[in-house]
Coordinates of C-alpha atoms in Angstrom, one line a residue:
Chain A
M160 CA 105.6 65.4 52.7
W161 CA 107.3 68.4 51.2
L162 CA 107.2 66.8 47.8
Y163 CA 103.5 66.2 48.3
L164 CA 102.9 69.8 49.3
A165 CA 104.9 71.0 46.2
K166 CA 102.9 68.7 43.9
R167 CA 99.6 70.0 45.4
L168 CA 100.7 73.6 45.0
I169 CA 101.6 73.1 41.4
F170 CA 98.4 71.3 40.8
M171 CA 96.5 74.4 41.9
I172 CA 97.8 76.4 38.9
P173 CA 95.8 74.6 36.2
M174 CA 92.8 74.5 38.5
L175 CA 93.0 78.3 39.0
L176 CA 93.4 78.8 35.3
G177 CA 90.3 76.7 34.6
I178 CA 88.3 78.5 37.1
T179 CA 89.3 82.0 35.8
L180 CA 88.6 80.9 32.2
I181 CA 85.1 79.6 33.0
S182 CA 84.3 82.6 35.1
F183 CA 85.6 85.1 32.5
V184 CA 83.7 83.5 29.7
V185 CA 80.5 83.2 31.6
I186 CA 80.6 86.7 32.9
H187 CA 81.4 88.3 29.5
L188 CA 79.0 86.2 27.5
A189 CA 76.0 87.0 29.7
P190 CA 73.6 89.3 27.9
G191 CA 73.9 93.0 28.6
T192 CA 77.2 94.9 29.2
P193 CA 78.3 97.5 31.8
V194 CA 78.3 100.1 29.0
E195 CA 74.6 99.6 28.4
L196 CA 73.9 99.7 32.1
Q197 CA 75.7 103.0 32.4
T198 CA 74.2 104.6 29.2
T199 CA 70.6 103.5 29.3
M200 CA 70.2 105.7 32.4
N201 CA 71.4 108.6 30.3
P202 CA 69.5 109.2 27.0
K203 CA 72.0 111.8 25.9
A204 CA 74.8 109.1 25.6
S205 CA 75.3 108.8 21.9
L206 CA 76.5 105.7 20.1
E207 CA 79.8 107.5 19.8
A208 CA 80.0 107.8 23.6
Q209 CA 79.1 104.2 24.0
K210 CA 81.9 103.2 21.7
R211 CA 84.4 105.4 23.6
L212 CA 83.3 103.8 26.9
K213 CA 83.7 100.3 25.4
E214 CA 87.2 101.1 24.2
L215 CA 88.1 102.6 27.6
Y216 CA 87.0 99.4 29.3
G217 CA 88.7 97.3 26.6
L218 CA 85.5 95.5 25.8
D219 CA 85.8 96.2 22.1
K220 CA 88.5 93.5 21.6
P221 CA 87.7 89.8 20.9
L222 CA 87.1 87.8 24.1
Y223 CA 90.2 85.7 23.9
V224 CA 92.4 88.8 23.6
Q225 CA 90.6 90.3 26.6
Y226 CA 91.1 87.1 28.6
W227 CA 94.8 87.0 27.7
D228 CA 95.3 90.6 28.7
W229 CA 93.5 90.1 31.9
L230 CA 95.6 87.0 32.7
K231 CA 98.9 88.7 32.0
R232 CA 98.0 91.6 34.3
T233 CA 96.5 89.3 37.0
A234 CA 99.7 87.2 37.1
F235 CA 101.4 90.3 38.6
L236 CA 98.5 90.9 41.0
D237 CA 97.2 93.8 38.9
F238 CA 93.4 93.4 38.7
G239 CA 93.0 96.5 36.7
R240 CA 90.8 99.5 37.4
S241 CA 87.2 99.3 38.6
F242 CA 84.4 100.2 36.1
S243 CA 82.7 102.3 38.7
P244 CA 82.9 106.1 38.3
D245 CA 85.8 106.5 40.7
R246 CA 88.0 104.2 38.4
R247 CA 90.1 103.2 41.4
P248 CA 92.4 100.2 41.1
V249 CA 90.5 97.1 42.1
W250 CA 93.3 95.9 44.3
D251 CA 93.1 99.1 46.4
K252 CA 89.3 98.6 46.9
I253 CA 89.9 95.0 48.0
K254 CA 92.8 95.8 50.2
E255 CA 90.8 98.1 52.4
R256 CA 88.1 95.5 52.9
I257 CA 89.7 92.1 53.0
G258 CA 91.0 92.6 56.6
I259 CA 87.5 93.2 57.9
T260 CA 86.0 90.1 56.3
L261 CA 88.9 87.8 57.3
S262 CA 88.9 89.0 60.9
L263 CA 85.2 88.7 61.3
N264 CA 85.3 85.1 59.9
L265 CA 88.2 84.2 62.1
L266 CA 86.3 85.4 65.2
A267 CA 83.3 83.5 64.1
M268 CA 85.3 80.4 63.6
I269 CA 86.9 80.6 67.0
L270 CA 83.5 81.0 68.6
T271 CA 82.1 78.1 66.6
L272 CA 85.0 75.9 67.8
A273 CA 84.7 77.0 71.4
V274 CA 81.0 75.9 71.5
S275 CA 80.9 73.0 69.1
V276 CA 83.9 71.0 70.6
P277 CA 82.5 70.7 74.1
L278 CA 79.0 70.1 72.6
G279 CA 80.3 67.3 70.4
V280 CA 82.4 65.7 73.1
L281 CA 79.5 65.6 75.6
A282 CA 77.1 64.3 73.1
A283 CA 79.5 61.5 72.2
Y284 CA 80.3 60.7 75.8
R285 CA 76.7 60.4 76.7
V286 CA 75.6 58.9 73.4
H287 CA 71.8 58.4 73.0
S288 CA 71.2 60.4 76.2
W289 CA 68.7 63.3 76.3
F290 CA 71.6 65.6 75.9
D291 CA 72.7 63.8 72.7
K292 CA 69.2 63.9 71.4
G293 CA 69.0 67.6 72.1
T294 CA 72.2 68.3 70.2
T295 CA 71.0 66.2 67.3
L296 CA 67.9 68.3 67.1
L297 CA 70.0 71.4 67.2
V298 CA 72.1 70.0 64.4
F299 CA 69.1 69.5 62.2
L300 CA 67.9 73.0 63.0
G301 CA 71.3 74.4 62.2
F302 CA 71.5 72.6 58.8
A303 CA 68.1 74.0 57.8
M304 CA 68.6 77.5 59.1
P305 CA 68.7 80.1 56.3
S306 CA 71.6 82.5 57.2
F307 CA 69.7 85.6 56.3
W308 CA 66.7 84.6 58.4
L309 CA 69.0 84.0 61.4
A310 CA 70.5 87.5 60.8
L311 CA 67.0 89.0 60.8
L312 CA 66.1 87.2 64.0
L313 CA 69.2 88.4 65.7
I314 CA 68.4 92.0 64.7
L315 CA 64.8 91.6 65.8
F316 CA 65.8 90.3 69.2
F317 CA 69.0 92.0 70.2
G318 CA 68.6 95.1 68.1
V319 CA 64.9 96.0 68.1
Y320 CA 63.2 94.1 71.0
L321 CA 66.0 94.4 73.6
D322 CA 67.6 97.4 71.9
W323 CA 71.1 96.3 73.2
L324 CA 73.1 96.3 70.0
P325 CA 73.4 98.4 66.9
I326 CA 72.1 96.7 63.8
S327 CA 74.2 98.0 61.0
G328 CA 77.6 99.3 60.1
L329 CA 81.0 98.7 61.7
T330 CA 81.2 101.9 63.8
S331 CA 79.0 104.6 65.1
L332 CA 78.9 108.1 63.5
Q333 CA 80.8 109.7 66.3
F334 CA 83.5 107.0 66.2
S335 CA 86.3 109.5 65.5
Q336 CA 85.6 111.4 68.7
F337 CA 85.6 108.4 71.0
T338 CA 88.3 107.5 73.4
L339 CA 90.2 104.3 72.8
W340 CA 88.1 102.4 75.3
Q341 CA 84.9 103.7 73.8
K342 CA 86.1 102.8 70.3
I343 CA 86.7 99.2 71.3
Q344 CA 83.3 99.0 72.9
D345 CA 81.7 100.4 69.9
L346 CA 83.4 98.0 67.5
V347 CA 82.6 95.0 69.7
A348 CA 78.9 96.0 69.8
H349 CA 78.8 96.4 66.0
V350 CA 80.4 93.1 65.2
A351 CA 78.6 91.1 67.9
L352 CA 75.6 90.2 65.8
P353 CA 77.3 89.3 62.5
V354 CA 79.9 87.2 64.3
L355 CA 77.2 85.4 66.3
G356 CA 75.3 84.7 63.2
A357 CA 78.2 83.4 61.2
A358 CA 79.4 81.3 64.2
F359 CA 76.0 79.7 64.5
M360 CA 75.9 78.7 60.8
G361 CA 79.0 76.6 61.4
L362 CA 77.9 75.1 64.7
A363 CA 75.8 72.2 63.3
G364 CA 78.4 70.7 61.0
W365 CA 81.2 71.1 63.5
S366 CA 79.5 69.6 66.5
R367 CA 78.3 66.7 64.4
Y368 CA 81.8 66.1 63.1
M369 CA 83.3 66.4 66.6
R370 CA 80.7 63.9 68.0
G371 CA 81.5 61.4 65.2
S372 CA 85.3 61.8 65.7
M373 CA 84.9 61.4 69.5
L374 CA 82.8 58.3 69.1
E375 CA 85.4 56.8 66.9
V376 CA 88.2 57.4 69.4
I377 CA 86.3 56.2 72.4
R378 CA 86.0 52.8 70.9
Q379 CA 89.8 52.4 70.6
D380 CA 91.8 50.0 72.7
Y381 CA 94.0 52.6 74.3
I382 CA 90.9 54.2 75.8
T383 CA 89.9 50.9 77.4
T384 CA 93.5 50.5 78.6
A385 CA 93.5 54.0 80.1
R386 CA 90.3 53.2 81.9
A387 CA 91.6 49.8 83.0
K388 CA 94.6 51.5 84.5
G389 CA 92.1 53.2 86.8
L390 CA 92.7 56.7 85.5
P391 CA 89.9 59.1 86.4
E392 CA 87.3 59.5 83.7
R393 CA 88.1 63.1 83.3
T394 CA 91.7 62.4 82.4
V395 CA 90.6 59.6 80.0
I396 CA 88.2 61.9 78.1
F397 CA 90.0 65.1 78.0
K398 CA 93.6 64.0 77.8
H399 CA 93.5 60.7 75.9
A400 CA 90.4 60.9 73.9
L401 CA 89.9 64.6 73.1
R402 CA 93.4 65.1 71.8
N403 CA 93.1 62.4 69.2
A404 CA 89.5 63.3 68.4
L405 CA 90.5 66.9 67.7
L406 CA 93.0 66.2 65.0
P407 CA 90.6 65.4 62.2
V408 CA 88.6 68.5 63.0
V409 CA 91.4 70.6 61.7
T410 CA 90.4 69.5 58.2
L411 CA 87.0 71.0 58.7
V412 CA 88.7 74.4 59.0
G413 CA 89.9 74.1 55.5
L414 CA 86.7 72.8 54.1
S415 CA 84.5 75.4 55.6
V416 CA 86.0 78.2 53.4
P417 CA 83.3 78.2 50.6
G418 CA 80.5 78.3 53.2
L419 CA 82.2 81.3 54.9
I420 CA 82.6 83.1 51.6
G421 CA 78.9 82.7 50.8
G422 CA 77.9 83.7 54.3
S423 CA 80.0 86.9 54.1
V424 CA 77.9 88.1 51.2
I425 CA 74.7 87.6 53.2
F426 CA 75.8 88.9 56.6
E427 CA 77.7 91.9 55.2
T428 CA 74.8 92.9 53.0
I429 CA 72.3 92.7 55.9
F430 CA 74.5 94.3 58.6
A431 CA 75.9 96.9 56.2
I432 CA 79.5 95.9 56.9
P433 CA 82.1 97.3 54.5
G434 CA 83.8 94.0 53.7
M435 CA 84.5 91.8 50.7
G436 CA 81.1 90.2 50.6
Q437 CA 79.3 93.6 50.4
L438 CA 81.8 94.7 47.8
F439 CA 81.1 91.7 45.7
Y440 CA 77.3 92.3 45.9
Q441 CA 77.8 95.9 44.8
A442 CA 80.2 94.9 42.0
V443 CA 77.8 92.3 40.6
M444 CA 74.9 94.7 40.7
S445 CA 76.8 97.4 38.7
R446 CA 78.5 94.9 36.4
D447 CA 81.9 95.9 37.5
Y448 CA 83.7 93.1 35.5
P449 CA 87.3 93.7 36.8
L450 CA 86.1 93.8 40.4
V451 CA 83.9 90.7 40.0
M452 CA 86.7 88.7 38.4
A453 CA 89.2 89.8 41.1
E454 CA 86.8 88.6 43.9
L455 CA 86.1 85.3 42.1
V456 CA 89.9 84.7 41.8
I457 CA 90.4 85.5 45.5
G458 CA 87.5 83.4 46.5
A459 CA 88.7 80.4 44.4
L460 CA 92.3 80.8 45.7
L461 CA 91.0 80.8 49.3
T462 CA 88.9 77.7 48.5
L463 CA 91.8 75.9 47.0
L464 CA 94.1 76.8 49.9
G465 CA 91.4 75.6 52.3
N466 CA 91.2 72.2 50.5
L467 CA 95.0 72.0 50.6
L468 CA 95.0 72.7 54.3
A469 CA 92.4 70.0 54.8
D470 CA 94.4 67.4 52.8
V471 CA 97.7 68.3 54.3
S472 CA 96.5 68.2 57.8
Y473 CA 94.7 64.9 57.1
A474 CA 97.9 63.4 55.8
L475 CA 99.9 64.8 58.8
V476 CA 97.4 63.4 61.3
D477 CA 96.9 60.0 59.7
P478 CA 100.1 58.5 58.3
R479 CA 98.0 55.8 56.5
I480 CA 97.1 58.4 53.9
R481 CA 99.6 58.1 51.1
T482 CA 101.3 61.3 50.3
G483 CA 103.6 60.0 47.6
Chain B
M5 CA 66.3 45.2 48.4
I6 CA 62.8 44.2 49.5
K7 CA 60.4 47.1 49.6
R8 CA 58.6 45.9 52.7
E9 CA 61.9 45.7 54.6
F10 CA 62.8 49.2 53.6
W11 CA 59.4 50.5 54.7
A12 CA 59.5 48.7 58.0
R13 CA 62.8 50.3 58.9
F14 CA 61.8 53.7 57.6
S15 CA 58.4 53.8 59.4
R16 CA 60.1 52.9 62.7
N17 CA 62.3 56.0 62.5
R18 CA 60.2 58.8 64.0
L19 CA 62.2 61.7 62.7
A20 CA 62.1 60.3 59.2
M21 CA 58.4 59.8 59.4
S22 CA 57.8 63.3 60.6
G23 CA 59.9 64.5 57.7
L24 CA 57.8 62.5 55.2
I25 CA 54.6 63.8 56.6
L26 CA 55.8 67.4 56.5
V27 CA 57.0 67.0 52.9
I28 CA 53.6 65.6 51.9
G29 CA 52.0 68.5 53.8
M30 CA 54.0 71.0 51.9
F31 CA 52.9 69.4 48.6
V32 CA 49.3 69.6 49.6
V33 CA 49.6 73.3 50.6
A34 CA 51.3 74.2 47.3
L35 CA 48.8 72.3 45.2
A36 CA 45.7 73.5 47.1
A37 CA 47.0 77.1 47.6
P38 CA 44.1 78.8 45.9
W39 CA 41.6 77.0 48.2
L40 CA 43.7 77.2 51.4
A41 CA 44.7 80.9 51.2
P42 CA 42.2 83.1 53.1
Y43 CA 42.8 86.0 50.8
D44 CA 44.0 86.8 47.2
P45 CA 47.8 87.0 47.8
D46 CA 48.2 89.9 45.3
K47 CA 45.2 91.9 46.5
I48 CA 46.5 95.3 47.6
N49 CA 44.5 96.9 50.4
V50 CA 45.6 100.4 51.3
K51 CA 43.3 100.5 54.4
E52 CA 45.2 97.7 56.1
L53 CA 48.9 98.4 55.7
L54 CA 51.3 96.6 58.0
M55 CA 48.7 95.3 60.3
A56 CA 50.0 93.1 63.1
P57 CA 48.7 89.5 63.3
S58 CA 45.0 89.4 64.2
Y59 CA 42.0 87.2 63.8
A60 CA 41.3 88.7 60.4
H61 CA 44.9 88.4 59.2
L62 CA 46.5 85.5 61.2
L63 CA 50.0 86.4 60.2
G64 CA 49.5 90.1 59.6
T65 CA 49.7 92.2 56.4
D66 CA 52.6 93.7 54.5
T67 CA 53.4 97.2 53.3
L68 CA 50.8 97.0 50.6
G69 CA 48.1 95.6 52.9
R70 CA 48.4 92.1 51.4
D71 CA 47.7 89.1 53.6
V72 CA 51.0 87.5 54.7
L73 CA 49.6 84.0 55.3
S74 CA 48.2 83.9 51.8
R75 CA 51.5 85.0 50.4
I76 CA 53.4 82.4 52.3
I77 CA 51.0 79.7 51.1
F78 CA 51.5 80.7 47.5
G79 CA 55.2 81.1 48.1
A80 CA 55.3 77.3 48.8
R81 CA 54.6 76.8 45.1
I82 CA 57.7 78.7 44.2
S83 CA 59.9 76.8 46.6
L84 CA 58.6 73.5 45.5
L85 CA 59.0 74.3 41.8
V86 CA 62.5 75.6 42.2
G87 CA 63.5 72.8 44.4
F88 CA 62.3 70.1 42.1
V89 CA 63.3 71.5 38.7
A90 CA 66.8 72.5 40.0
V91 CA 67.4 69.1 41.5
G92 CA 66.0 67.5 38.3
I93 CA 68.6 69.3 36.3
S94 CA 71.5 68.6 38.6
T95 CA 70.5 65.0 39.0
L96 CA 70.3 64.5 35.2
I97 CA 73.8 66.1 34.7
G98 CA 75.3 64.3 37.6
V99 CA 73.9 60.9 36.6
L100 CA 75.1 61.3 33.0
V101 CA 78.6 62.5 34.0
G102 CA 79.0 59.9 36.7
A103 CA 77.7 57.1 34.4
L104 CA 80.1 58.0 31.6
A105 CA 83.1 58.3 33.9
G106 CA 82.3 55.1 35.8
F107 CA 81.5 53.0 32.8
Y108 CA 84.2 54.0 30.3
Q109 CA 86.9 54.9 32.8
G110 CA 90.3 55.8 31.3
W111 CA 90.6 59.2 29.8
V112 CA 86.9 59.9 29.8
D113 CA 86.9 59.4 33.5
R114 CA 90.0 61.5 34.0
I115 CA 88.6 64.5 32.1
L116 CA 85.2 64.3 33.7
M117 CA 86.6 64.0 37.2
R118 CA 88.9 66.9 36.7
L119 CA 85.8 68.9 35.7
V120 CA 84.1 67.8 38.9
D121 CA 87.2 68.9 40.9
L122 CA 87.2 72.2 39.2
M123 CA 83.5 72.9 39.9
L124 CA 84.0 71.9 43.5
C125 CA 86.7 74.6 43.9
F126 CA 84.4 77.3 42.6
P127 CA 83.2 79.7 45.3
V128 CA 79.7 78.6 44.1
F129 CA 77.6 81.2 45.8
F130 CA 79.8 84.0 44.2
L131 CA 79.3 82.4 40.8
V132 CA 75.6 81.9 41.2
L133 CA 75.2 85.5 42.3
A134 CA 77.2 86.9 39.4
V135 CA 75.5 84.8 36.7
I136 CA 72.0 85.6 38.0
A137 CA 72.7 89.3 38.3
F138 CA 74.0 89.3 34.7
L139 CA 71.4 87.1 33.2
G140 CA 68.7 89.0 34.9
P141 CA 66.8 87.7 37.9
S142 CA 64.0 85.3 37.0
I143 CA 62.7 82.0 38.4
W144 CA 63.9 80.1 35.3
N145 CA 67.4 81.4 35.5
I146 CA 67.6 80.5 39.1
M147 CA 66.6 76.9 38.5
V148 CA 69.0 76.5 35.7
V149 CA 71.9 78.1 37.5
I150 CA 71.4 76.1 40.7
G151 CA 71.0 72.9 38.6
F152 CA 74.3 73.6 36.8
T153 CA 76.3 74.3 39.9
S154 CA 75.1 71.4 42.1
W155 CA 75.5 68.2 40.1
M156 CA 79.1 67.3 41.3
G157 CA 78.0 65.2 44.3
V158 CA 75.7 63.1 42.3
A159 CA 78.3 62.5 39.6
R160 CA 80.8 61.3 42.2
L161 CA 78.2 59.0 43.8
V162 CA 77.1 57.4 40.5
R163 CA 80.7 57.0 39.3
A164 CA 81.6 55.2 42.6
E165 CA 78.6 52.9 42.3
F166 CA 79.4 52.1 38.6
L167 CA 83.1 51.4 39.3
S168 CA 82.1 48.8 41.9
L169 CA 79.2 47.3 39.9
R170 CA 81.0 47.1 36.6
E171 CA 83.1 44.1 37.6
R172 CA 80.2 42.1 39.0
D173 CA 79.3 38.9 37.3
F174 CA 75.9 39.9 36.1
V175 CA 77.4 42.8 34.2
V176 CA 80.2 40.7 32.7
A177 CA 77.5 38.1 31.7
A178 CA 75.4 40.7 30.0
Q179 CA 78.4 42.0 28.2
S180 CA 79.5 38.6 26.9
L181 CA 76.0 38.0 25.7
G182 CA 76.5 41.0 23.4
A183 CA 74.4 43.7 25.2
S184 CA 75.1 47.2 24.0
D185 CA 76.8 49.8 26.3
T186 CA 73.6 51.8 26.5
R187 CA 71.6 48.7 27.6
I188 CA 74.1 47.7 30.2
I189 CA 74.2 51.2 31.6
W190 CA 70.5 51.8 31.8
R191 CA 69.2 48.2 32.4
H192 CA 71.9 46.7 34.6
L193 CA 73.9 49.4 36.3
M194 CA 71.6 52.4 36.8
P195 CA 68.8 50.6 38.7
N196 CA 71.4 49.5 41.2
A197 CA 72.9 52.9 41.6
L198 CA 69.5 54.6 42.0
T199 CA 69.1 54.5 45.8
P200 CA 72.1 56.7 46.7
V201 CA 71.0 59.1 44.0
M202 CA 67.5 59.3 45.6
V203 CA 69.0 60.3 48.9
S204 CA 71.2 62.9 47.4
A205 CA 68.3 64.3 45.4
T206 CA 66.1 64.6 48.5
L207 CA 68.9 66.5 50.3
G208 CA 69.4 68.5 47.1
V209 CA 65.9 69.8 47.2
A210 CA 66.5 71.3 50.6
G211 CA 69.7 72.9 49.4
A212 CA 68.1 74.4 46.3
I213 CA 65.3 75.9 48.4
L214 CA 67.8 77.5 50.7
V215 CA 69.8 79.0 47.7
E216 CA 66.6 80.2 46.0
S217 CA 65.3 82.0 49.1
A218 CA 68.7 83.6 49.7
L219 CA 68.8 84.9 46.1
S220 CA 65.2 86.1 46.4
F221 CA 66.1 87.8 49.6
L222 CA 69.0 89.6 48.0
G223 CA 66.6 90.8 45.2
L224 CA 68.2 88.5 42.7
G225 CA 65.5 85.7 42.7
V226 CA 61.8 85.6 42.3
Q227 CA 60.7 89.2 41.6
P228 CA 57.7 90.8 43.4
P229 CA 54.8 90.9 43.1
T230 CA 55.1 87.0 42.7
P231 CA 55.3 85.9 46.4
S232 CA 58.3 83.9 47.5
W233 CA 59.5 83.3 51.0
G234 CA 62.8 85.1 50.3
N235 CA 61.2 88.2 48.9
I236 CA 58.7 88.5 51.7
L237 CA 61.7 88.5 54.0
T238 CA 63.3 91.4 52.1
M239 CA 60.3 93.4 53.0
G240 CA 60.7 92.2 56.5
K241 CA 64.2 93.5 56.6
D242 CA 63.2 96.9 55.3
N243 CA 60.5 97.2 58.0
I244 CA 62.2 95.3 60.8
E245 CA 61.7 97.9 63.4
I246 CA 57.9 98.2 62.9
A247 CA 56.7 94.8 61.5
W248 CA 58.3 91.7 63.2
W249 CA 55.8 89.4 61.6
L250 CA 57.2 90.0 58.1
S251 CA 60.6 88.7 59.3
V252 CA 59.5 85.8 61.4
F253 CA 56.9 83.7 59.6
P254 CA 58.4 83.4 56.1
G255 CA 61.7 82.3 57.6
L256 CA 59.9 79.7 59.7
A257 CA 58.4 78.3 56.5
I258 CA 61.8 78.0 54.9
L259 CA 63.3 76.4 58.1
V260 CA 60.5 73.8 58.4
T261 CA 60.5 72.9 54.7
V262 CA 64.3 72.5 54.5
M263 CA 64.4 70.5 57.7
S264 CA 61.7 68.1 56.6
Y265 CA 63.6 67.3 53.3
N266 CA 66.7 66.8 55.3
L267 CA 65.0 64.5 57.7
L268 CA 63.4 62.6 54.9
G269 CA 66.7 62.2 53.1
E270 CA 68.6 61.0 56.2
G271 CA 65.7 58.7 56.9
I272 CA 65.9 57.1 53.5
R273 CA 69.7 56.8 53.8
E274 CA 69.4 55.0 57.2
A275 CA 66.6 52.7 56.0
I276 CA 68.7 51.6 53.0
D277 CA 71.8 51.0 55.0
P278 CA 71.0 50.5 58.8
R279 CA 74.8 50.3 59.5
L280 CA 75.0 54.0 59.0
K281 CA 73.0 54.6 62.2
E282 CA 75.5 54.8 65.1

């Protein structure tokens, strides 16, 4: 097992290199440069000034030199300085936001699990019943739901029509004057809608997967045995079946990473949450190359780790999967 | 497989049939848009800004007084165009890569499959967003970028089919009769691998429509004044406290369209292989 893990970790290095190389080339070869973007707004910027700006950003060197320089720095977690006027180190910008995005996604994931597991189990237990058909319909709705429309509907219903919840930002303006209890309330109210939205987006896939996994387990001999022993149905389902059906679901946690990353961009932009997704959107719009590259690397790393988690947990759960 | 048998199974599946009917319906709407739309979708009317749904404007008007229903009807053209062209590109790439990998195997296969693995590890939405923002938002860029980032599934499917078909007697026979590689690939292998590709292409259209509308919503897709469901929703977001109809109806159009392609795709899959139905 450890050997397998080590092998997989080493295998991640060429993957990451390939991803960064492709991203770097694609981003830098796209027409238009950040220098143009910053100087077209200002007619006074002379060619001389453009040249200076280019040198400052290191964009005057050949592309392979730029990539090599970038790679050397990135190996030591130095993502360079942002191209934005404040010129702050990219890592500082990311550091203050990554916690927000990760915790929101974690909350959403917990919520998704809490709803989809019982839903999937019940649908499998009463297969082909009305309840099962209802959840199937919900699944089709969930798969077709555009995340940004869901966010708008949530805002419309809870924010505008009922006027219960704030619709943007992470805290209220008077946040610093609040007592601790008020602060907690304020935060919960602000994150409620984005978390609800992100949780719903995962619901369809997870409950479908849970249902399939449960159906598989219920057919097994040991379930028949447990029933034959005269155990109460509740024990059979929740103790014998659910435990085994839950194991493969772990892999889904790993595989849902890319979806969550994409969702973060949408939800954070709509709800004005200062997280990684919003930062990426801003970076892309202002052609902040170092920031865009840093986010792509972190995104790719999270995706790779997610895949690793999925494979490793699968191998742990199912000894038939070769790990050699 | 016999066509009649396929159709018999497909038409018995009520969800699949409703998917098919809705997909055909969307086609009709897109093609007949100029005749179906009650108003000119680009006609600005300053006297009727942000009117709530009424008999004159069934789905209301937007901030420039344009009829929302007409804009949604014309938006169907964009979705359809993006969906089909993007999927056309991704299917073409996927089929080529999968066929080469599955037919020649060896190092060709290894290199191509590494490429597939690599692409699957990309945070795709990040990349699409970055590339579109840098290339400049336009409908053509969107179709190309979506096409180039969504071919991996098809490639794996075709490769798997080829690997299993390649050792079959009819292929070996064709080979020993001196048929060229191209002939074997296109005449003998591809027709047999076509059905799973069809399923994945149908589901792909749904995915492409979702990505396009998300990009248009973020201002990186189809640019106003050309109507697309995504960019009508952007206006909805900006006026969410005063004009709910701008946020509700275009999203409903996306949901229904995407769902009908998904139902159709699943329906085809089940009709091809009834064992898949639990």
